[in-house]
Coordinates of C-alpha atoms in Angstrom, one line a residue:
X4 CA -0.6 9.5 -21.3
X5 CA -2.4 11.2 -24.2
X6 CA -3.6 9.6 -27.5
X7 CA -1.1 11.7 -29.4
X8 CA 1.7 10.1 -27.5
X9 CA 3.2 10.9 -24.1
X10 CA 4.7 14.3 -23.4
X11 CA 8.4 13.9 -22.5
X12 CA 10.5 16.4 -20.7
X13 CA 14.3 15.8 -21.1
X14 CA 16.1 17.7 -18.4
X15 CA 19.8 18.2 -19.0
X16 CA 21.6 18.8 -15.7
X17 CA 25.3 19.1 -16.8
X18 CA 26.8 22.5 -16.0
X19 CA 28.4 22.5 -19.5
X20 CA 25.1 21.8 -21.1
X21 CA 25.0 20.6 -24.7
X22 CA 28.8 20.7 -24.9
X23 CA 29.1 17.6 -22.8
X24 CA 28.6 13.8 -23.1
X25 CA 25.4 14.3 -21.2
X26 CA 24.3 16.8 -23.8
X27 CA 24.9 14.3 -26.6
X28 CA 23.0 11.6 -24.6
X29 CA 20.1 14.0 -24.0
X30 CA 19.9 15.0 -27.6
X31 CA 20.0 11.3 -28.8
X32 CA 17.3 10.3 -26.3
X33 CA 15.1 13.2 -27.4
X34 CA 15.5 12.2 -31.1
X35 CA 14.6 8.6 -30.3
X36 CA 11.5 9.6 -28.2
X37 CA 10.3 11.9 -31.0
X38 CA 10.7 9.1 -33.5
X39 CA 8.5 6.9 -31.3
X40 CA 5.7 9.4 -31.5
X41 CA 6.3 11.3 -28.3
X42 CA 6.0 15.1 -27.9
X43 CA 9.4 16.0 -26.6
X44 CA 10.7 19.2 -24.9
X45 CA 14.3 19.6 -23.8
X46 CA 15.4 22.0 -21.0
X47 CA 19.1 22.8 -20.6
X48 CA 19.6 23.9 -17.0
X49 CA 22.9 25.5 -17.8
X50 CA 21.1 28.0 -20.0
X51 CA 18.8 29.2 -17.2
X52 CA 19.6 32.0 -14.8
X53 CA 18.4 31.4 -11.2
X54 CA 19.7 31.5 -7.6
X55 CA 20.2 27.8 -6.7
X56 CA 20.1 28.6 -3.0
X57 CA 16.9 28.7 -0.9
X58 CA 17.3 31.9 1.1
X59 CA 13.7 32.1 2.5
X60 CA 12.6 30.1 5.5
X61 CA 10.6 28.0 3.1
X62 CA 11.3 27.5 -0.7
X63 CA 7.6 28.3 -1.2
X64 CA 8.2 31.9 -0.1
X65 CA 10.9 32.5 -2.7
X66 CA 9.6 33.7 -6.1
X67 CA 10.7 31.6 -9.1
X68 CA 12.8 33.3 -11.7
X69 CA 11.4 33.2 -15.3
X70 CA 13.5 30.2 -16.3
X71 CA 12.4 28.1 -13.3
X72 CA 8.8 29.2 -13.8
X73 CA 9.0 28.0 -17.4
X74 CA 10.5 24.7 -16.1
X75 CA 7.7 24.3 -13.6
X76 CA 5.2 24.6 -16.5
X77 CA 7.2 22.1 -18.5
X78 CA 7.0 19.6 -15.7
X79 CA 3.2 20.1 -15.4
X80 CA 2.8 19.4 -19.2
X81 CA 5.0 16.3 -19.0
X82 CA 3.9 12.7 -18.6
X83 CA 7.5 11.3 -18.5
X84 CA 10.6 13.0 -17.2
X85 CA 14.1 12.1 -18.3
X86 CA 17.0 13.5 -16.1
X87 CA 20.4 13.4 -17.8
X88 CA 23.3 14.4 -15.6
X89 CA 26.8 13.3 -14.5
X90 CA 27.4 11.5 -11.2
X91 CA 29.8 13.7 -9.1
X92 CA 30.8 12.6 -5.6
X93 CA 28.1 9.9 -5.7
X94 CA 25.2 12.1 -6.6
X95 CA 24.0 15.0 -8.8
X96 CA 25.8 18.3 -9.7
X97 CA 25.1 21.4 -7.7
X98 CA 23.3 22.9 -10.7
X99 CA 20.7 20.2 -10.8
X100 CA 20.4 20.0 -7.0
X101 CA 19.8 23.8 -6.8
X102 CA 17.1 23.7 -9.5
X103 CA 15.3 20.9 -7.6
X104 CA 15.7 22.7 -4.3
X105 CA 13.9 25.7 -5.7
X106 CA 11.4 23.9 -7.9
X107 CA 10.0 21.2 -5.7
X108 CA 8.2 23.3 -3.2
X109 CA 5.5 22.2 -0.7
X110 CA 2.0 22.7 -2.0
X111 CA 3.0 22.0 -5.6
X112 CA 5.4 19.0 -5.6
X113 CA 4.1 17.5 -2.3
X114 CA 2.0 18.3 0.7
X115 CA 1.9 17.3 4.3
X116 CA -0.8 14.9 5.3
X117 CA -1.8 13.0 8.4
X118 CA -2.1 9.8 6.3
X119 CA 0.6 7.4 5.1
X120 CA 4.1 8.6 6.0
X121 CA 3.0 12.1 6.7
X122 CA 3.7 13.5 3.2
X123 CA 2.0 12.9 -0.1
X124 CA 3.5 13.5 -3.5
X125 CA 1.4 15.7 -5.9
X126 CA 3.3 15.1 -9.2
X127 CA 2.0 11.6 -9.8
X128 CA 1.2 9.6 -11.8
X129 CA 4.2 10.9 -13.8
X130 CA 7.1 8.6 -14.5
X131 CA 10.8 9.3 -14.8
X132 CA 14.1 7.7 -15.8
X133 CA 17.7 8.6 -15.1
X134 CA 20.6 8.7 -17.5
X135 CA 23.8 9.2 -15.6
X136 CA 27.5 9.3 -16.6
X137 CA 30.1 8.4 -14.1
X138 CA 33.7 7.5 -13.6
X139 CA 32.9 4.7 -11.1
X140 CA 32.3 1.3 -12.6
X141 CA 28.5 0.7 -12.4
X142 CA 28.9 -2.5 -10.4
X143 CA 31.2 -0.9 -7.8
X144 CA 28.8 2.1 -7.6
X145 CA 26.0 -0.3 -6.8
X146 CA 27.8 -2.8 -4.5
X147 CA 30.3 -0.7 -2.7
X148 CA 28.5 2.6 -2.3
X149 CA 24.8 1.4 -2.5
X150 CA 23.9 3.7 -5.5
X151 CA 23.5 6.8 -3.3
X152 CA 22.8 9.1 -6.2
X153 CA 20.1 6.9 -7.8
X154 CA 18.4 6.4 -4.4
X155 CA 18.6 10.1 -3.6
X156 CA 17.0 11.0 -6.9
X157 CA 14.6 8.1 -7.4
X158 CA 13.4 7.6 -3.9
X159 CA 14.1 10.7 -1.7
X160 CA 13.4 13.3 -4.4
X161 CA 11.2 12.2 -7.3
X162 CA 9.5 9.4 -5.4
X163 CA 8.8 11.7 -2.5
X164 CA 6.9 13.9 -5.0
X165 CA 4.9 11.1 -6.4
X166 CA 7.0 10.5 -9.5
X167 CA 7.8 6.8 -10.2
X168 CA 11.4 6.2 -11.5
X169 CA 11.1 3.4 -14.0
X170 CA 14.7 3.0 -15.2
X171 CA 18.2 3.9 -14.3
X172 CA 20.8 3.8 -17.0
X173 CA 24.5 4.4 -16.0
X174 CA 27.2 5.1 -18.6
X175 CA 30.6 4.2 -17.2
X176 CA 33.6 4.5 -17.0
X177 CA 33.7 7.9 -18.8
X178 CA 37.3 8.8 -18.2
X179 CA 38.6 5.5 -19.8
X180 CA 36.0 5.5 -22.6
X181 CA 37.0 5.4 -26.3
X182 CA 35.2 7.4 -29.0
X183 CA 33.6 4.1 -30.2
X184 CA 32.2 3.4 -26.7
X185 CA 30.8 6.9 -26.5
X186 CA 29.1 6.4 -29.9
X187 CA 27.6 3.2 -28.5
X188 CA 26.4 5.0 -25.4
X189 CA 24.7 7.7 -27.5
X190 CA 23.0 5.0 -29.6
X191 CA 21.9 3.3 -26.4
X192 CA 20.3 6.6 -25.3
X193 CA 18.6 6.9 -28.6
X194 CA 17.1 3.4 -28.3
X195 CA 15.9 4.2 -24.8
X196 CA 14.0 7.1 -26.2
X197 CA 12.6 4.9 -29.0
X198 CA 11.5 2.3 -26.4
X199 CA 8.9 4.8 -25.1
X200 CA 6.7 3.5 -27.9
X201 CA 6.2 0.4 -25.7
X202 CA 5.5 2.5 -22.6
X203 CA 7.7 4.2 -20.0
X204 CA 8.3 1.0 -17.9
X205 CA 10.7 -1.7 -19.0
X206 CA 8.9 -5.2 -19.0
X207 CA 10.6 -6.4 -15.8
X208 CA 9.9 -3.2 -14.0
X209 CA 6.3 -3.2 -15.1
X210 CA 5.8 -6.8 -14.0
X211 CA 7.3 -6.2 -10.6
X212 CA 5.2 -3.0 -10.2
X213 CA 2.0 -4.9 -11.1
X214 CA 2.8 -7.7 -8.7
X215 CA 3.6 -5.2 -5.9
X216 CA 0.3 -3.5 -6.6
X217 CA -1.7 -6.7 -6.2
X218 CA 0.2 -7.7 -3.1
X219 CA -0.7 -4.3 -1.6
X220 CA -4.3 -4.7 -2.6
X221 CA -4.5 -8.0 -0.8
X222 CA -3.7 -6.4 2.6
X223 CA -1.9 -9.5 3.8
X224 CA -1.4 -8.1 7.3
X225 CA -4.9 -9.2 8.2
X226 CA -4.7 -12.8 6.9
X227 CA -2.8 -14.5 9.8
X228 CA -5.8 -14.0 12.2
X229 CA -8.1 -15.8 9.7
X230 CA -5.7 -18.8 9.4
X231 CA -5.3 -19.0 13.2
X232 CA -9.1 -19.0 13.8
X233 CA -9.7 -21.5 11.0
X234 CA -7.1 -23.8 12.4
X235 CA -8.7 -23.6 15.9
X236 CA -12.0 -24.7 14.4
X237 CA -10.4 -27.5 12.5
X238 CA -8.6 -28.9 15.5
X239 CA -11.6 -28.7 17.7
X240 CA -13.5 -30.9 15.2
X241 CA -10.8 -33.7 15.0
X242 CA -9.8 -33.6 18.7
X243 CA -7.9 -36.9 19.1
X244 CA -8.3 -38.0 15.4
X245 CA -6.1 -37.0 12.4
X246 CA -6.6 -33.8 10.5
X247 CA -7.9 -34.2 6.9
X248 CA -5.0 -32.3 5.4
X249 CA -6.5 -32.0 1.9
X250 CA -9.8 -30.6 3.3
X251 CA -7.8 -28.3 5.6
X252 CA -5.6 -26.7 3.0
X253 CA -8.3 -26.6 0.3
X254 CA -10.6 -25.0 2.8
X255 CA -8.0 -22.4 3.7
X256 CA -7.3 -21.6 0.1
X257 CA -11.0 -21.1 -0.4
X258 CA -11.0 -18.6 2.6
X259 CA -7.9 -16.9 1.3
X260 CA -9.6 -16.3 -2.1
X261 CA -12.8 -15.2 -0.4
X262 CA -10.9 -12.7 1.7
X263 CA -9.1 -11.5 -1.3
X264 CA -12.4 -11.0 -3.2
X265 CA -13.7 -9.1 -0.2
X266 CA -10.8 -6.7 0.2
X267 CA -10.7 -6.0 -3.6
X268 CA -14.4 -5.3 -3.5
X269 CA -14.0 -3.1 -0.5
X270 CA -11.5 -0.9 -2.3
X271 CA -13.8 -0.8 -5.3
X272 CA -17.0 0.2 -3.5
X273 CA -15.3 2.4 -0.9
X274 CA -13.3 4.4 -3.4
X275 CA -15.1 7.6 -2.7
X276 CA -14.4 7.4 1.0
X277 CA -10.8 6.4 0.4
X278 CA -10.2 9.3 -1.9
X279 CA -11.5 11.7 0.8
X280 CA -9.5 10.0 3.6
X281 CA -6.6 12.1 4.9
X282 CA -5.9 9.9 7.9
X283 CA -5.2 6.6 6.3
X284 CA -2.6 4.2 7.7
X285 CA -1.6 0.5 7.6
X286 CA -4.8 -0.6 9.4
X287 CA -7.4 1.8 8.0
X288 CA -8.3 3.6 4.8
X289 CA -8.1 0.7 2.4
X290 CA -5.1 -0.4 0.3
X291 CA -5.3 2.9 -1.8
X292 CA -4.3 1.1 -5.0
X293 CA -7.1 2.9 -6.7
X294 CA -6.4 6.3 -5.1
X295 CA -2.7 6.1 -6.0
X296 CA -3.4 4.9 -9.6
X297 CA -1.6 1.6 -9.0
X298 CA -4.6 -0.4 -10.4
X299 CA -7.7 0.7 -12.3
X300 CA -11.3 0.1 -11.2
X301 CA -11.6 -2.4 -14.1
X302 CA -8.5 -4.3 -13.0
X303 CA -9.6 -4.5 -9.4
X304 CA -13.1 -5.5 -10.4
X305 CA -11.8 -8.3 -12.4
X306 CA -9.5 -9.3 -9.5
X307 CA -12.5 -9.5 -7.2
X308 CA -14.5 -11.6 -9.7
X309 CA -11.6 -14.0 -10.3
X310 CA -10.9 -14.4 -6.6
X311 CA -14.6 -15.0 -5.9
X312 CA -14.7 -17.5 -8.8
X313 CA -11.6 -19.2 -7.5
X314 CA -13.1 -19.6 -4.1
X315 CA -16.2 -21.2 -5.7
X316 CA -14.0 -23.5 -7.8
X317 CA -12.1 -24.6 -4.7
X318 CA -15.4 -25.2 -3.0
X319 CA -16.2 -27.5 -5.9
X320 CA -13.0 -29.4 -5.3
X321 CA -14.0 -29.8 -1.7
X322 CA -17.4 -31.1 -2.8
X323 CA -15.6 -33.8 -4.9
X324 CA -13.4 -34.6 -1.9
X325 CA -16.5 -35.0 0.2
X326 CA -18.1 -32.0 1.7
X327 CA -19.6 -32.6 5.2
X328 CA -23.2 -31.6 5.7
X329 CA -22.3 -28.9 8.2
X330 CA -20.0 -27.2 5.7
X331 CA -22.9 -27.0 3.2
X332 CA -24.7 -24.8 5.8
X333 CA -21.7 -22.7 7.0
X334 CA -19.7 -21.8 3.9
X335 CA -22.4 -20.1 1.8
X336 CA -23.5 -18.0 4.8
X337 CA -19.9 -17.0 5.4
X338 CA -19.4 -16.1 1.8
X339 CA -22.5 -13.9 1.6
X340 CA -21.6 -12.1 4.8
X341 CA -18.0 -11.5 3.7
X342 CA -18.8 -10.2 0.2
X343 CA -21.9 -8.3 1.5
X344 CA -19.7 -6.1 3.7
X345 CA -19.5 -3.5 0.9
X346 CA -21.0 -5.1 -2.2
X347 CA -24.6 -4.2 -3.2
X348 CA -27.3 -5.0 -2.4
X349 CA -26.3 -5.7 1.2
X350 CA -23.6 -3.0 1.7
X351 CA -23.6 -3.8 5.4
X352 CA -20.9 -1.3 6.2
X353 CA -23.1 1.4 4.8
X354 CA -25.9 0.5 7.1
X355 CA -24.2 0.4 10.5
X356 CA -23.8 -3.4 10.3
X357 CA -20.2 -3.6 8.9
X358 CA -18.5 -3.9 12.3
X359 CA -20.8 -6.7 13.4
X360 CA -20.3 -8.4 10.1
X361 CA -16.5 -8.4 10.4
X362 CA -16.8 -9.8 14.0
X363 CA -19.2 -12.6 12.9
X364 CA -17.2 -13.6 9.8
X365 CA -13.8 -13.5 11.5
X366 CA -15.1 -15.0 14.8
X367 CA -17.8 -17.5 14.3
X368 CA -17.7 -17.7 10.5
X369 CA -14.0 -18.6 10.0
X370 CA -13.8 -20.8 13.1
X371 CA -16.9 -22.7 12.1
X372 CA -15.6 -23.1 8.5
X373 CA -12.6 -25.0 9.8
X374 CA -14.8 -27.0 12.2
X375 CA -17.4 -27.9 9.6
X376 CA -14.9 -28.9 6.9
X377 CA -13.3 -31.4 9.2
X378 CA -16.7 -33.0 9.8
X379 CA -17.7 -31.4 13.1
X380 CA -21.3 -31.6 14.2
X381 CA -23.2 -28.3 14.5
X382 CA -24.8 -29.5 17.7
X383 CA -21.5 -29.5 19.5
X384 CA -21.4 -26.2 21.6
X385 CA -17.6 -26.1 22.0
X386 CA -16.8 -24.1 18.8
X387 CA -19.5 -21.5 19.6
X388 CA -18.1 -21.2 23.1
X389 CA -14.6 -20.6 21.8
X390 CA -15.8 -18.3 19.1
X391 CA -17.9 -16.0 21.3
X392 CA -15.0 -14.2 23.1
X393 CA -13.1 -14.1 19.8
X394 CA -16.0 -12.4 18.2
X395 CA -16.2 -9.8 21.0
X396 CA -12.4 -9.3 20.8
X397 CA -12.6 -8.4 17.1
X398 CA -15.1 -5.6 17.7
X399 CA -12.9 -3.1 19.5
X400 CA -10.3 -3.1 16.6
X401 CA -13.0 -2.7 14.0
X402 CA -14.6 0.2 15.9
X403 CA -11.3 1.9 16.4
X404 CA -10.4 1.5 12.8
X405 CA -13.5 3.5 11.9
X406 CA -12.2 6.6 13.8
X407 CA -9.5 7.7 11.3
X408 CA -12.1 7.1 8.5
X409 CA -14.9 8.9 10.3
X410 CA -14.8 12.3 8.4
X411 CA -14.3 10.6 5.0
X412 CA -17.0 8.0 5.6
X413 CA -19.5 10.6 6.7
X414 CA -18.7 12.9 3.7
X415 CA -19.1 10.0 1.3
X416 CA -22.5 9.2 2.8
X417 CA -21.3 5.9 4.3
X418 CA -23.2 5.2 7.6
X419 CA -20.7 3.1 9.5
X420 CA -21.5 2.3 13.2
X421 CA -18.8 4.9 14.1
X422 CA -20.5 7.5 12.0
X423 CA -23.8 6.7 13.7
X424 CA -22.5 6.7 17.4
X425 CA -19.7 9.2 16.9
X426 CA -16.0 9.1 17.7
X427 CA -16.5 9.4 21.5
X428 CA -19.1 6.6 21.4
X429 CA -16.7 4.4 19.4
X430 CA -14.0 4.8 22.0
X431 CA -16.5 4.0 24.8
X432 CA -17.9 1.0 23.0
X433 CA -14.4 -0.3 22.1
X434 CA -13.4 -0.1 25.8
X435 CA -16.5 -1.9 27.0
X436 CA -16.2 -4.7 24.4
X437 CA -12.5 -5.3 25.2
X438 CA -13.5 -5.8 28.8
X439 CA -16.5 -8.0 27.7
X440 CA -14.2 -10.2 25.6
X441 CA -11.9 -10.9 28.5
X442 CA -14.7 -11.3 31.0
X443 CA -16.6 -13.7 28.7
X444 CA -13.5 -15.9 28.5
X445 CA -13.1 -16.0 32.3
X446 CA -16.8 -16.8 32.8
X447 CA -16.8 -19.6 30.2
X448 CA -13.7 -21.1 31.7
X449 CA -15.2 -21.0 35.2
X450 CA -18.9 -21.7 34.6
X451 CA -18.8 -23.9 31.5
X452 CA -15.4 -25.5 31.9
X453 CA -14.1 -24.5 28.5
X454 CA -10.5 -25.6 29.1
X455 CA -9.4 -24.2 25.7
X456 CA -9.9 -20.7 27.1
X457 CA -7.7 -21.2 30.1
X458 CA -4.8 -19.3 28.6
X459 CA -7.1 -16.6 27.3
X460 CA -8.7 -16.2 30.7
X461 CA -5.3 -15.7 32.2
X462 CA -3.7 -13.3 29.7
X463 CA -6.7 -11.4 28.1
X464 CA -7.7 -9.5 31.3
X465 CA -4.2 -8.1 31.7
X466 CA -4.1 -7.0 28.1
X467 CA -7.7 -5.7 28.3
X468 CA -6.6 -3.5 31.2
X469 CA -3.7 -2.2 29.1
X470 CA -5.9 -1.6 26.1
X471 CA -8.5 0.1 28.2
X472 CA -5.9 2.5 29.5
X473 CA -4.7 3.2 26.0
X474 CA -8.2 3.8 24.7
X475 CA -9.1 6.2 27.5
X476 CA -5.8 8.1 27.1
X477 CA -6.3 8.4 23.3
X478 CA -10.0 9.4 23.9
X479 CA -8.9 12.5 25.9
X480 CA -6.7 13.6 23.0
X481 CA -8.8 12.7 19.9
X482 CA -12.1 14.5 19.3
X483 CA -12.1 14.3 15.5
X484 CA -10.9 11.9 12.8
X485 CA -7.2 11.2 13.3
X486 CA -4.6 8.5 13.0
X487 CA -4.4 6.2 15.9
X488 CA -2.0 3.5 14.5
X489 CA -0.5 2.6 17.9
X490 CA -3.9 2.0 19.4
X491 CA -5.0 0.0 16.4
X492 CA -1.9 -2.2 16.6
X493 CA -2.7 -2.7 20.3
X494 CA -6.3 -3.7 19.6
X495 CA -5.2 -6.2 16.8
X496 CA -2.6 -7.7 19.1
X497 CA -5.4 -8.2 21.7
X498 CA -7.3 -10.4 19.2
X499 CA -4.3 -12.7 18.8
X500 CA -4.6 -14.1 22.3
X501 CA -8.1 -15.4 21.5
X502 CA -6.8 -17.5 18.6
X503 CA -3.1 -18.2 19.3
X504 CA -3.6 -19.5 22.9
X505 CA -6.5 -21.9 22.1
X506 CA -4.5 -23.1 19.1
X507 CA -1.4 -23.8 21.2
X508 CA -3.7 -25.7 23.7
X509 CA -5.0 -27.8 20.9
X510 CA -1.5 -28.6 19.5
X511 CA -0.1 -29.4 22.9

């Protein structure tokens, strides 16, 4: 958005153009938007002359007629698009569909990528809204038919191209409407235009979008492993006695906030690498809330500070509750290692130590936090013996997660361990560590009698063999940075045995 007010493009998609109810709605919206300080341009598709059919193998190979070329330039100037059209047979008229077929070509509106869902919109961060007339009652359209036209336009078309649809305003039922109702509808369209003075997003939509952005930034898919390891440590400490519920849940809240501060900081300090990354997926490449413009650097920075402050505040509550001496030693070290993953001056992931840092924090660190907060003695070797194979099991997933990021990390000057040893070295190291984790569990069960690892010693070698096969098979195919989502999911599942099975043994 510019300081002089957003540039608004009102696109009228009715074949009868301005001589229609849609034409009156478009005109009223434009007047309201102009009154709110917006710079408004209106394009009547019925006045353009173009072939609505894509007759070349790709729409990119078909030259745009002068009218469509001018429309393309109008879209490029716009911050906010307003599409006004009738709903015919559940969706848009052929005129509008043909214009979009010709206009939204690959390379301009979107591009293929190996990251995300395989495509990336290029028209963001523009917003849009839809004003639609229809003869179907709005409630029936939504409940009985599932709003096919809205979903097709908002999600499969505009959303696919990176444009966020912020509002859908239906005007129905047209065939039974009175002149007074139509005047009310026209006035409603005018008010919609005037509302742009408060921003393109209605308050509820803006609140939901913000909440969704923060949930995405949290990367909640990684938190269950932390909770499981923390619970194992806590239950080892109490053994036959009762769990201190207050200390347990306050401690986990502290870890949750600490992990949130860490992932927020990671996005902030890894933003250069994330912007370059073309192979991002659900397990690598960050949350991309900065790259996609969902949150600003200032917002994410504040979030990291607030989450870190919240973790410190909860630690203060734990101190009032009675903080065991072991926890005084464990928790600060865990916090420094977690935050130091990407935050200066440590920036461990930039020095080839990030993978080891994650293994230590999510293996020994989290398990020992649960153990120490329940009053466990640091001299007891059992938590270390249970944490060791878990620590080794974490490393393959972390190493493999660096493979899709390899090219972007290297270009950004980030010296991860995968950048240092190379992609082939990462595959080999991940395979060896997966076997080492299972082997360590077997040895500790047999030589040290660690009964909590009985289930792990039984299941982990079988999964390690499967994971080894998957790693070697992928290694033969992958020689450069590439997505390996299936292999990463396999490696993350492997970690679960090292927490879930001891946890079940403790609960039995």
